[in-house]
Coordinates of N, CA and C in Angstrom, one line a residue:
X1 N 272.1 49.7 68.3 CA 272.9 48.5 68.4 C 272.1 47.4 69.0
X2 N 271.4 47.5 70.2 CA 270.4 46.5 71.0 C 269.5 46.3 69.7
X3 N 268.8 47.4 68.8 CA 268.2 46.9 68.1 C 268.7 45.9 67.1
X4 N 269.6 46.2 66.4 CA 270.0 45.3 65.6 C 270.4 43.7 65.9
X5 N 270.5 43.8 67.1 CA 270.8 42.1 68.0 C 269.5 41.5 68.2
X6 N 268.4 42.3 68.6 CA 267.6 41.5 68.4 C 266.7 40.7 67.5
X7 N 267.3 41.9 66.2 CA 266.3 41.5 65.1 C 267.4 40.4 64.2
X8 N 268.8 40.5 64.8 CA 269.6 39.2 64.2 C 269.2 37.7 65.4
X9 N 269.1 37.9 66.5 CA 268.2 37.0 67.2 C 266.9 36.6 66.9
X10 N 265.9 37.4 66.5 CA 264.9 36.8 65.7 C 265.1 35.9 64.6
X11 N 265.8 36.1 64.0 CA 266.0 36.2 62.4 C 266.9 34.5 62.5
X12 N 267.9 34.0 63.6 CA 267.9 33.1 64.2 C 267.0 31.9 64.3
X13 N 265.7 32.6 65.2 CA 264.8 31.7 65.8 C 263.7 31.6 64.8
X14 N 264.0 32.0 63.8 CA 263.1 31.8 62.6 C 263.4 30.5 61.9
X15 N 265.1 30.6 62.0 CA 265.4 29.4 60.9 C 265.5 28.3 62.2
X16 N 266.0 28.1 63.3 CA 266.4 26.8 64.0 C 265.2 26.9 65.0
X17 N 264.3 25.8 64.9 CA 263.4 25.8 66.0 C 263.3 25.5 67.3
X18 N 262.8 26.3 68.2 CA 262.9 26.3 69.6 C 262.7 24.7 70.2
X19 N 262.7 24.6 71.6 CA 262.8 23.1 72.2 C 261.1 22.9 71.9
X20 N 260.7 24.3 72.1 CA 259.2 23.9 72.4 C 258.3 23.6 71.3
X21 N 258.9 24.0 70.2 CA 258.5 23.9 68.7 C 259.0 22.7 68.5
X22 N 259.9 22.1 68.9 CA 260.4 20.6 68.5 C 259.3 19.7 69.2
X23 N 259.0 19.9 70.2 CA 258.3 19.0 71.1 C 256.9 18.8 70.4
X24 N 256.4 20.7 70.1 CA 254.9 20.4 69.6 C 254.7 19.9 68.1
X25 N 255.8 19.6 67.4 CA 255.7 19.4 66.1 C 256.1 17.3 66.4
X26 N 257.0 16.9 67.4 CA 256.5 15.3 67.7 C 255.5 15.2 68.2
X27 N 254.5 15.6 69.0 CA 253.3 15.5 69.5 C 252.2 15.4 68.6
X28 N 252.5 16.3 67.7 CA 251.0 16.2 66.6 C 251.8 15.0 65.3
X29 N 253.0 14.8 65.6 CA 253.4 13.6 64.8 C 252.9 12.2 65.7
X30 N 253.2 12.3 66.8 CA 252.7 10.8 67.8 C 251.0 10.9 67.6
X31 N 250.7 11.8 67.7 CA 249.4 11.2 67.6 C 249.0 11.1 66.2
X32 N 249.3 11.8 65.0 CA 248.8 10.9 64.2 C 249.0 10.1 63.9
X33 N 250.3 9.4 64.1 CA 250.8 8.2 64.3 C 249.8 6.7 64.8
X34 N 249.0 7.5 66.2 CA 248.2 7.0 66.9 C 246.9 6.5 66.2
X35 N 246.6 7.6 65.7 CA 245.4 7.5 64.7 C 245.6 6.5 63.9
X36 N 246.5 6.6 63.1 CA 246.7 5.9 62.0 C 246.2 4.0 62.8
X37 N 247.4 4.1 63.7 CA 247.2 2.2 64.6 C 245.7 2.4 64.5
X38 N 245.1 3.4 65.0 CA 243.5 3.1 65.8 C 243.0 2.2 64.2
X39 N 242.9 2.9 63.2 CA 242.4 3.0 61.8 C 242.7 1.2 61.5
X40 N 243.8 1.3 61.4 CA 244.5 0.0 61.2 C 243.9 -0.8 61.6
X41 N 244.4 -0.7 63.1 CA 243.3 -2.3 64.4 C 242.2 -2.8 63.8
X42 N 241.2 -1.4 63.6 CA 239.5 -1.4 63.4 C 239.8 -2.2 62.0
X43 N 240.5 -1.8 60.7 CA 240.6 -2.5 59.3 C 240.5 -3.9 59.4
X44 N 241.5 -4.2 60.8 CA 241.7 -5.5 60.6 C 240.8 -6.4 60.7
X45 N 239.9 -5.6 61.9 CA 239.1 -6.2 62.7 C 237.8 -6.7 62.0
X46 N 237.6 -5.7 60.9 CA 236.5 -5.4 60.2 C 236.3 -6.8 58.9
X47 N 238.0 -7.3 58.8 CA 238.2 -7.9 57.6 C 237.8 -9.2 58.1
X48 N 238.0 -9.4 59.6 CA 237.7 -10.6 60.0 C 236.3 -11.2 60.2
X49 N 235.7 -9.7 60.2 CA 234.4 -9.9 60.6 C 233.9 -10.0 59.4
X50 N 232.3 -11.9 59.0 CA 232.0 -12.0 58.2 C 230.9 -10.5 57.3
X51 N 230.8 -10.3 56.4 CA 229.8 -9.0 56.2 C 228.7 -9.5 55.8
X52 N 228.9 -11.0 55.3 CA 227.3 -11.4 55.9 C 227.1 -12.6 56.0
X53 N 226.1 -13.1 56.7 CA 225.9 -14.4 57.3 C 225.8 -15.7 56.1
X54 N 224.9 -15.0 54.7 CA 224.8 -15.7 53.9 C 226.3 -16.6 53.0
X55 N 227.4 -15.9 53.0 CA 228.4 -15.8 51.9 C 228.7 -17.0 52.2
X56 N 229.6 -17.8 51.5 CA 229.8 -18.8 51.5 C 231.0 -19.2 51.7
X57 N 231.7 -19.7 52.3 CA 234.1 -19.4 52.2 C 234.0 -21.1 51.9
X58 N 235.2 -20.9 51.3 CA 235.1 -22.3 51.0 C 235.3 -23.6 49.9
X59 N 235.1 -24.5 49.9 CA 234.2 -25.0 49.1 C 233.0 -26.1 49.8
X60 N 232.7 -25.9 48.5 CA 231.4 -27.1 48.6 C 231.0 -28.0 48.2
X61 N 230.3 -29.2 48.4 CA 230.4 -30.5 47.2 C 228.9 -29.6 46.7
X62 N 229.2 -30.3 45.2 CA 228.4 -30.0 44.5 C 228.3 -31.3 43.4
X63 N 227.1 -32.0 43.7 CA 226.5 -33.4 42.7 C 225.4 -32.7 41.6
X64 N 226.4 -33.6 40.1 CA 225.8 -32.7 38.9 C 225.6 -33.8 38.0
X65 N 224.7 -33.6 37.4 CA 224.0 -35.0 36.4 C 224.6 -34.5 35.1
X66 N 226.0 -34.9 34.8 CA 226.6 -35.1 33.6 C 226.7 -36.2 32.6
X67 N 225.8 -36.0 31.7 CA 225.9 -37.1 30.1 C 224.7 -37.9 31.1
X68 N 223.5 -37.8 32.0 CA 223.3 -39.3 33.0 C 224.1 -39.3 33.6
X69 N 225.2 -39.3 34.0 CA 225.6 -39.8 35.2 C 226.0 -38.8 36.4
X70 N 225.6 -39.0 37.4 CA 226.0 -38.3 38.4 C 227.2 -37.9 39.1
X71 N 227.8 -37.3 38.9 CA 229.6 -36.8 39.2 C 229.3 -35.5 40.0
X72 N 229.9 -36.0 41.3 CA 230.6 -35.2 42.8 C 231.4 -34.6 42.6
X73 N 231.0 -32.9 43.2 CA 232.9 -32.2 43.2 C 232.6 -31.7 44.4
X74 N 234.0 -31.2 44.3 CA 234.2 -30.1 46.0 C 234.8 -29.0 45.3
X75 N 234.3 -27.8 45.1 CA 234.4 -26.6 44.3 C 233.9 -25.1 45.1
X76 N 234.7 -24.4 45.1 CA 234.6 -23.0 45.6 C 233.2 -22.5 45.2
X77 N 232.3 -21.8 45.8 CA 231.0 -21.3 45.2 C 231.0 -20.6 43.9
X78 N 231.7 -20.1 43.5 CA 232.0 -19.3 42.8 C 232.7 -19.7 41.5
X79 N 233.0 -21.1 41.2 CA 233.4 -21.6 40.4 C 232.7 -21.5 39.1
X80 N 232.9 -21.8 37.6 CA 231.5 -21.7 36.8 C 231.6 -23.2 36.6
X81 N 230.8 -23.6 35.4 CA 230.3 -25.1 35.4 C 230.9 -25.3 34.2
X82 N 231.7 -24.6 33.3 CA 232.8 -25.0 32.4 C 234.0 -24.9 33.1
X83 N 234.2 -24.3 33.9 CA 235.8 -24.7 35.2 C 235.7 -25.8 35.8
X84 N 234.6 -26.1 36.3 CA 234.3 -27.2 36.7 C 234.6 -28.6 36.1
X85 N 233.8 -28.7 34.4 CA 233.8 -30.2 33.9 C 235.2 -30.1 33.3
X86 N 235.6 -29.3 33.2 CA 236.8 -29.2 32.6 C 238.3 -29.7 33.4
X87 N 238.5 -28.7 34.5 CA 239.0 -29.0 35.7 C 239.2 -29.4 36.8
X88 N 237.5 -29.7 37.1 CA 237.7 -30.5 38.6 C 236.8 -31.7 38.8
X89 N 236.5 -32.0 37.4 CA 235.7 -33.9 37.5 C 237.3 -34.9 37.1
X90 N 236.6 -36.3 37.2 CA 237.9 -37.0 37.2 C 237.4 -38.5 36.5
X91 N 237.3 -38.7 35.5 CA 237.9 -38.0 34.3 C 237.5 -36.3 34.1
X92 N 237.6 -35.5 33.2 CA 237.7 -34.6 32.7 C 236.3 -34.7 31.6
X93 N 235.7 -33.5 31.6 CA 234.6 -33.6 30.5 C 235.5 -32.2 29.6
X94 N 235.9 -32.6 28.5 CA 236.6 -31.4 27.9 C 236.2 -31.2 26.8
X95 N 234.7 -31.1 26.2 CA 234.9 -31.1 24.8 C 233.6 -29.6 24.8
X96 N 233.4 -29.0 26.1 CA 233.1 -27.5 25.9 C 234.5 -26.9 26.1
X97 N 234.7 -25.9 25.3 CA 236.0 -25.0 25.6 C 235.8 -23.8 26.1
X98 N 237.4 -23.3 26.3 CA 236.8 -22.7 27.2 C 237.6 -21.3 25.8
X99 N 236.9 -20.6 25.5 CA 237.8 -19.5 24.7 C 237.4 -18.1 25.2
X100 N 236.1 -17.5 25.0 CA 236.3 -15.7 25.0 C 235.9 -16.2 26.8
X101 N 235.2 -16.6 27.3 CA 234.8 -16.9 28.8 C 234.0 -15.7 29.2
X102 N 233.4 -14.7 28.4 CA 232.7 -13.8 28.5 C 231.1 -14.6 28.0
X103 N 230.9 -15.2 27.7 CA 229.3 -15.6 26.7 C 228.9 -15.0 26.0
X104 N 229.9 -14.8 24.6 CA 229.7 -14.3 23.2 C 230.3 -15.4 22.3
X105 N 231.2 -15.9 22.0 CA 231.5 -17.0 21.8 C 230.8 -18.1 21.1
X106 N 230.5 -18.8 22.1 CA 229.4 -20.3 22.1 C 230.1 -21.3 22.3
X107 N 231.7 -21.4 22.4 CA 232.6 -22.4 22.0 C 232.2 -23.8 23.8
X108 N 231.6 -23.2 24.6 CA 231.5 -23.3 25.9 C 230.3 -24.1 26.2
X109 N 229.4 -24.0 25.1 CA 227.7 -24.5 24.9 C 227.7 -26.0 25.5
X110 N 226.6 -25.7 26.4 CA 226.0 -27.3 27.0 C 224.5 -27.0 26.9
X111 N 224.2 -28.5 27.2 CA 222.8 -28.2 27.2 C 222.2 -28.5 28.6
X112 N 221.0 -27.7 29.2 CA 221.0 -27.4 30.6 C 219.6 -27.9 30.6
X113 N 219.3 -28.9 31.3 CA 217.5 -29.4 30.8 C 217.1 -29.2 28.9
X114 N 217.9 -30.0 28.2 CA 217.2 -29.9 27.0 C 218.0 -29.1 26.2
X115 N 217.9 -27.3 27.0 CA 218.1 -26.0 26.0 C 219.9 -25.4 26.2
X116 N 219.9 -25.2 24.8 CA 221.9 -24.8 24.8 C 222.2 -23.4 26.2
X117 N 223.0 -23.4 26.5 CA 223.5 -22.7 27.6 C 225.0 -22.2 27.5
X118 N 225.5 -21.1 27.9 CA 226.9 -20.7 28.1 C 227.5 -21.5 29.5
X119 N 228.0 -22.2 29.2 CA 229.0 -22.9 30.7 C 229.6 -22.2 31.3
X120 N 230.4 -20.9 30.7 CA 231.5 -20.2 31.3 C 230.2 -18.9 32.1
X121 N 229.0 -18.8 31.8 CA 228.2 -18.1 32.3 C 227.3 -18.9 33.7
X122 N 227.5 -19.9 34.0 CA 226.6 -20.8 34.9 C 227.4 -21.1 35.8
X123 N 227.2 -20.9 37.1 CA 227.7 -21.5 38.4 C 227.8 -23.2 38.4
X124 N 228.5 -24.2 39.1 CA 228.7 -25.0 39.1 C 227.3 -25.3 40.3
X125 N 227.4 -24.2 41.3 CA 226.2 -24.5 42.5 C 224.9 -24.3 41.8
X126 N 224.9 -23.5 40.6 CA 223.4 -23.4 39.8 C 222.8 -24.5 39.2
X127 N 223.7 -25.3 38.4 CA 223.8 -26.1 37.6 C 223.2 -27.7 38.6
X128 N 223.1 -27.7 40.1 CA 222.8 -29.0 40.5 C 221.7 -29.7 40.4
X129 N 220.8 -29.2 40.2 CA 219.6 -29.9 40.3 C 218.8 -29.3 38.6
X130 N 220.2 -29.5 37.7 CA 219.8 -29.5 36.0 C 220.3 -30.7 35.5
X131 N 219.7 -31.2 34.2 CA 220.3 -32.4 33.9 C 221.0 -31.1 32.7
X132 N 222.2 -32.0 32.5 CA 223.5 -31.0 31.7 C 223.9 -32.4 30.9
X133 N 224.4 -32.0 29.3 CA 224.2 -32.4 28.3 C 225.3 -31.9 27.8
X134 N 226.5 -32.3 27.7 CA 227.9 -32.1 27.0 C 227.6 -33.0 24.8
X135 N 228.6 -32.3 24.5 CA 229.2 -32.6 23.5 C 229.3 -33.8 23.2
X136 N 230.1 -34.7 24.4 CA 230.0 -36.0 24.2 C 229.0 -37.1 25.0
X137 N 228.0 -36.5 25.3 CA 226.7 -37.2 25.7 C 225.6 -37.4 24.6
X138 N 226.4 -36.6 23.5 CA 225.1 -36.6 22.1 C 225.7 -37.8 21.4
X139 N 226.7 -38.1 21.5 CA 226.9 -39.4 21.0 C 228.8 -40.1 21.1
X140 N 229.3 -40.7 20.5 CA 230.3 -41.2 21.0 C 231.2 -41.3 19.4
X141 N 232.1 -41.6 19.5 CA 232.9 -42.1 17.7 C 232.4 -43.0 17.6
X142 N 232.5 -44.2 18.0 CA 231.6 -45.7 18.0 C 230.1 -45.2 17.4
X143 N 229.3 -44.2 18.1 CA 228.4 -44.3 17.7 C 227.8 -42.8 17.9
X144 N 228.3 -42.1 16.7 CA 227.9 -40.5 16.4 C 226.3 -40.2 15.9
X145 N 225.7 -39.0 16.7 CA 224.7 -38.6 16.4 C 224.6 -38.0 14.8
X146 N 223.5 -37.6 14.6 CA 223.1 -37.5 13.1 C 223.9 -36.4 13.0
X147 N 224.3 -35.3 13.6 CA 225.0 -33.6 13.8 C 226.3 -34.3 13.3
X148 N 226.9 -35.2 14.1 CA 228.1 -35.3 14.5 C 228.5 -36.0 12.8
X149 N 227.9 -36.6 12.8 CA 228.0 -37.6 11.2 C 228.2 -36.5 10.2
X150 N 227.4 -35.6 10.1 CA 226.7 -34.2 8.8 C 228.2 -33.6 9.1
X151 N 228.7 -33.3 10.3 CA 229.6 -32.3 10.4 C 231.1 -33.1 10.1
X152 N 231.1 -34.1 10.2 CA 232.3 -34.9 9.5 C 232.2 -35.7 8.5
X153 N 231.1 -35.7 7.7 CA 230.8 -35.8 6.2 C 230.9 -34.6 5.4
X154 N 230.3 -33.8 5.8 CA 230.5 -32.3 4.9 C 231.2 -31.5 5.3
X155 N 232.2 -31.9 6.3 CA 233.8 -30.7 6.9 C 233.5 -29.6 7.1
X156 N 232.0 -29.8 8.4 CA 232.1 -28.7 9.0 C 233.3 -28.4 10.1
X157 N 234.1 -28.4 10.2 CA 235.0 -28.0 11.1 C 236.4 -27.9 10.9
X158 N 237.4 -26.6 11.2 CA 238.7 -26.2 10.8 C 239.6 -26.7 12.1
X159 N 239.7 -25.4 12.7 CA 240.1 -26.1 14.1 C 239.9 -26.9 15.4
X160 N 237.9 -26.6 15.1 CA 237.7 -27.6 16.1 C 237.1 -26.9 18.1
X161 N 238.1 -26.0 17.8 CA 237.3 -25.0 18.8 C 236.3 -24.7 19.2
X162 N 235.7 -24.3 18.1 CA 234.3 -23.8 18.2 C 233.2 -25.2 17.6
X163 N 233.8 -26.1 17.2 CA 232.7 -27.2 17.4 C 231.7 -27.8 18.0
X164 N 232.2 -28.1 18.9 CA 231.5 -28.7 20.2 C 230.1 -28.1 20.4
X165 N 230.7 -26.4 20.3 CA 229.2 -25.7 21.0 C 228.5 -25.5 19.5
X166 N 228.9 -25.7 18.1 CA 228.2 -25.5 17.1 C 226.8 -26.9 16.7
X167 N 227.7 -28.2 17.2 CA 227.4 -29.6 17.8 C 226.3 -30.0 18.9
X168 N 226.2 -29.1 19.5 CA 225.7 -29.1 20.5 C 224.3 -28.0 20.6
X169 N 224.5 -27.1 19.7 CA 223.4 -25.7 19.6 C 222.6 -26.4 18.6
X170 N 223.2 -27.2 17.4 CA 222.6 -27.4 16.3 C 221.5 -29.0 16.5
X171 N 222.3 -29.7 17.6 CA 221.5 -31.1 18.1 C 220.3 -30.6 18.9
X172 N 220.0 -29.9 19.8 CA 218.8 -29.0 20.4 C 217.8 -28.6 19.5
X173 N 218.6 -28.0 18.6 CA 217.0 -26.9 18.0 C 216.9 -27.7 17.0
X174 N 217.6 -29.3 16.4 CA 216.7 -30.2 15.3 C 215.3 -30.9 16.3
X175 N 215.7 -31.2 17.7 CA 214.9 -31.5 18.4 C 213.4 -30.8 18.1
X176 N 213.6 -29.8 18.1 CA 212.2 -28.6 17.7 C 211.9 -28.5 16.6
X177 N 212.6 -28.1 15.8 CA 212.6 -27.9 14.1 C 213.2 -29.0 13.2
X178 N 213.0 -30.1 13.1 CA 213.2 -31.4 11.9 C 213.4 -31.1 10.6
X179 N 212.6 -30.4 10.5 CA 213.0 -29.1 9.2 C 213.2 -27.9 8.9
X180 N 214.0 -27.6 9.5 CA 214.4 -26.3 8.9 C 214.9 -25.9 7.9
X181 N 214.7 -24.4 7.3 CA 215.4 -23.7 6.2 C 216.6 -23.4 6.7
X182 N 217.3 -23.3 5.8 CA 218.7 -22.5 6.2 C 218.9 -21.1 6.6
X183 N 217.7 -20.2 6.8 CA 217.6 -19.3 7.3 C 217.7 -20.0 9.1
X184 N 216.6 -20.4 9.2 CA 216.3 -20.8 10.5 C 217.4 -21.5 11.5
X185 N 218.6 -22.0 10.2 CA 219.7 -22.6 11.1 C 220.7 -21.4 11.1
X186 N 220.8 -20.7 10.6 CA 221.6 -19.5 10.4 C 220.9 -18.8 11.9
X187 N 219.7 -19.0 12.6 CA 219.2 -17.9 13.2 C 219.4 -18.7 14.4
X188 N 219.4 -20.3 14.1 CA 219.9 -20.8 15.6 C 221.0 -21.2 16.0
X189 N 221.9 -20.9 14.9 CA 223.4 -20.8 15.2 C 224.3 -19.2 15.4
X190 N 223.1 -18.3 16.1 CA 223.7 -16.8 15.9 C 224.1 -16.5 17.2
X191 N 224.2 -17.7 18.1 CA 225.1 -17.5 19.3 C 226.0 -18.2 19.1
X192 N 226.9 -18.5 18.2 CA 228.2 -19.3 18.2 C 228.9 -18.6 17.0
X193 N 230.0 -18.8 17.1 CA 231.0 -17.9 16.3 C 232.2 -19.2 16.0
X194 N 232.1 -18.5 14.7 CA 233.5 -19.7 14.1 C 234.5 -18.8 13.7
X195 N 235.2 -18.2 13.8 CA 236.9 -17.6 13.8 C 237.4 -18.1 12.3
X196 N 237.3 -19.7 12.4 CA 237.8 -19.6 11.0 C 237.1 -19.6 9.4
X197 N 235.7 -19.4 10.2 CA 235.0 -18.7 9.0 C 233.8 -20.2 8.4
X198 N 233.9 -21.1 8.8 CA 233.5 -22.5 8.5 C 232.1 -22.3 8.3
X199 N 230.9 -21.1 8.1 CA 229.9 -21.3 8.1 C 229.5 -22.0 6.9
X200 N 229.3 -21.4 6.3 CA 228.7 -22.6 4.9 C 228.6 -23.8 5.1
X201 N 230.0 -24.6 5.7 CA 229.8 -25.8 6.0 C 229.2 -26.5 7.5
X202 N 229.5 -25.4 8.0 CA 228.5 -26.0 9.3 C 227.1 -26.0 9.4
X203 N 226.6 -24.7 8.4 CA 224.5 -25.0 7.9 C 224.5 -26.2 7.0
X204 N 225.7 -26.3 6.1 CA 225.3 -27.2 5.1 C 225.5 -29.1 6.1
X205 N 225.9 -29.4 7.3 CA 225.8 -30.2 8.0 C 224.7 -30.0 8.6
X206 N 224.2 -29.0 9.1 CA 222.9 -28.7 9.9 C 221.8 -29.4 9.1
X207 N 221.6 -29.0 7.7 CA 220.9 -29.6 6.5 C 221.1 -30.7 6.4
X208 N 222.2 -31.2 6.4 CA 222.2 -32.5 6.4 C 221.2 -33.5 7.3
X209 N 221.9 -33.0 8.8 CA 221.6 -33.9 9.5 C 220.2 -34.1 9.9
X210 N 219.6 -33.0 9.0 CA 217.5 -32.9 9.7 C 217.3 -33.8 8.5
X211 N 217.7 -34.0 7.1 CA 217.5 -35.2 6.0 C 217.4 -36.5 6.9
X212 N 219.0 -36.6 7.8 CA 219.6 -37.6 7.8 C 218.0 -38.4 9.3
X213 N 217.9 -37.6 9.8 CA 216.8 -37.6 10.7 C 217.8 -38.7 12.2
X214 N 217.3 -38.4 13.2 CA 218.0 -39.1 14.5 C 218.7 -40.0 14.0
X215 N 219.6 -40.3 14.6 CA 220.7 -41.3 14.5 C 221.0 -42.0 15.8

């Protein structure tokens, strides 16, 4: 009989936990609790602390020789130099676009000392002390360069998207090559992509415009 009371008293203290088992089961709860704050504090503390002296927070002005002229921004470091002309000059330089923003494309193309360039690839802080060469620094409607003439005499262009940087890739390398074959413009237009398919007429403008010679 004693035995059976005790083994239904065990059998009890199995399922409902003692005071002392309550206590040591909040205790290893309070302190990890504790841990956790310690973890926390240090995260915060860590986030505030710069990780390195060099980084930059912020913005910064940044003076950029656009078309010849010199135009001032105040731009996050980090900005690129097609976010930039596009978004934060005043007027607006908008005739690189902005489409894949990866630099496969071309639709983005400037010219950076002379030679074509991905914009959406170049820092706005890189870009300062380059002379940069937009779409509409090759010439104006009033008074269109020899590209610009070839490409709206012979309908190179559908929607226009990918213009600018085909305008702009193709005005550079006549600079070097006055004559080229249509291989050779096929080879220096193989960083620009046209979507709607316009090649034919955009070499046969390229042809043109090395006939037509500077304008």
């Amino acid at each position: 009989m004693k035995k059976s009371r005790e083994a239904k008293d065990d059998q009890q203290n199995s399922h409902d936990p003692s005071r002392r088992r309550f206590l040591k089961g909040v205790g290893i709860a309070g302190a990890g609790a504790a841990v956790i704050d310690k973890l926390w504090i240090e995260a915060e503390a860590n986030e505030e602390q710069p990780t390195s002296p060099g980084i930059l927070k912020g913005t910064v002005a940044v003076v950029l020789d656009v078309n010849g002229e010199k135009r001032t921004v105040q731009v996050e470091p980090r900005t690129t130099l097609l976010n930039t002309l596009r978004n934060h000059l005043d007027p607006a330089i908008t005739g690189p676009k902005l489409v894949c923003d990866m630099g496969t494309c071309g639709a983005c193309t400037v010219l950076l000392d002379g030679k074509p360039g991905y914009s959406c690839l170049v820092l706005a802080v890189d870009a300062a002390n380059r002379k940069i060469t937009t779409v509409e620094g090759l010439g104006s409607p009033e008074n269109p360069n020899a590209v610009q003439t070839a490409f709206v005499e012979n309908d190179g262009l559908m929607c226009g998207f990918c213009t600018p940087g085909f305008v702009t890739t193709i005005s550079a390398y006549l600079k070097k090559n006055s004559n080229p074959t249509l291989a050779e413009v096929r080879e220096a237009c193989k960083g620009n992509f046209c979507r709607c398919g316009t090649y034919p007429r955009v070499f046969e403008a390229a042809l043109a415009a090395a006939k037509a010679g500077p304008r």
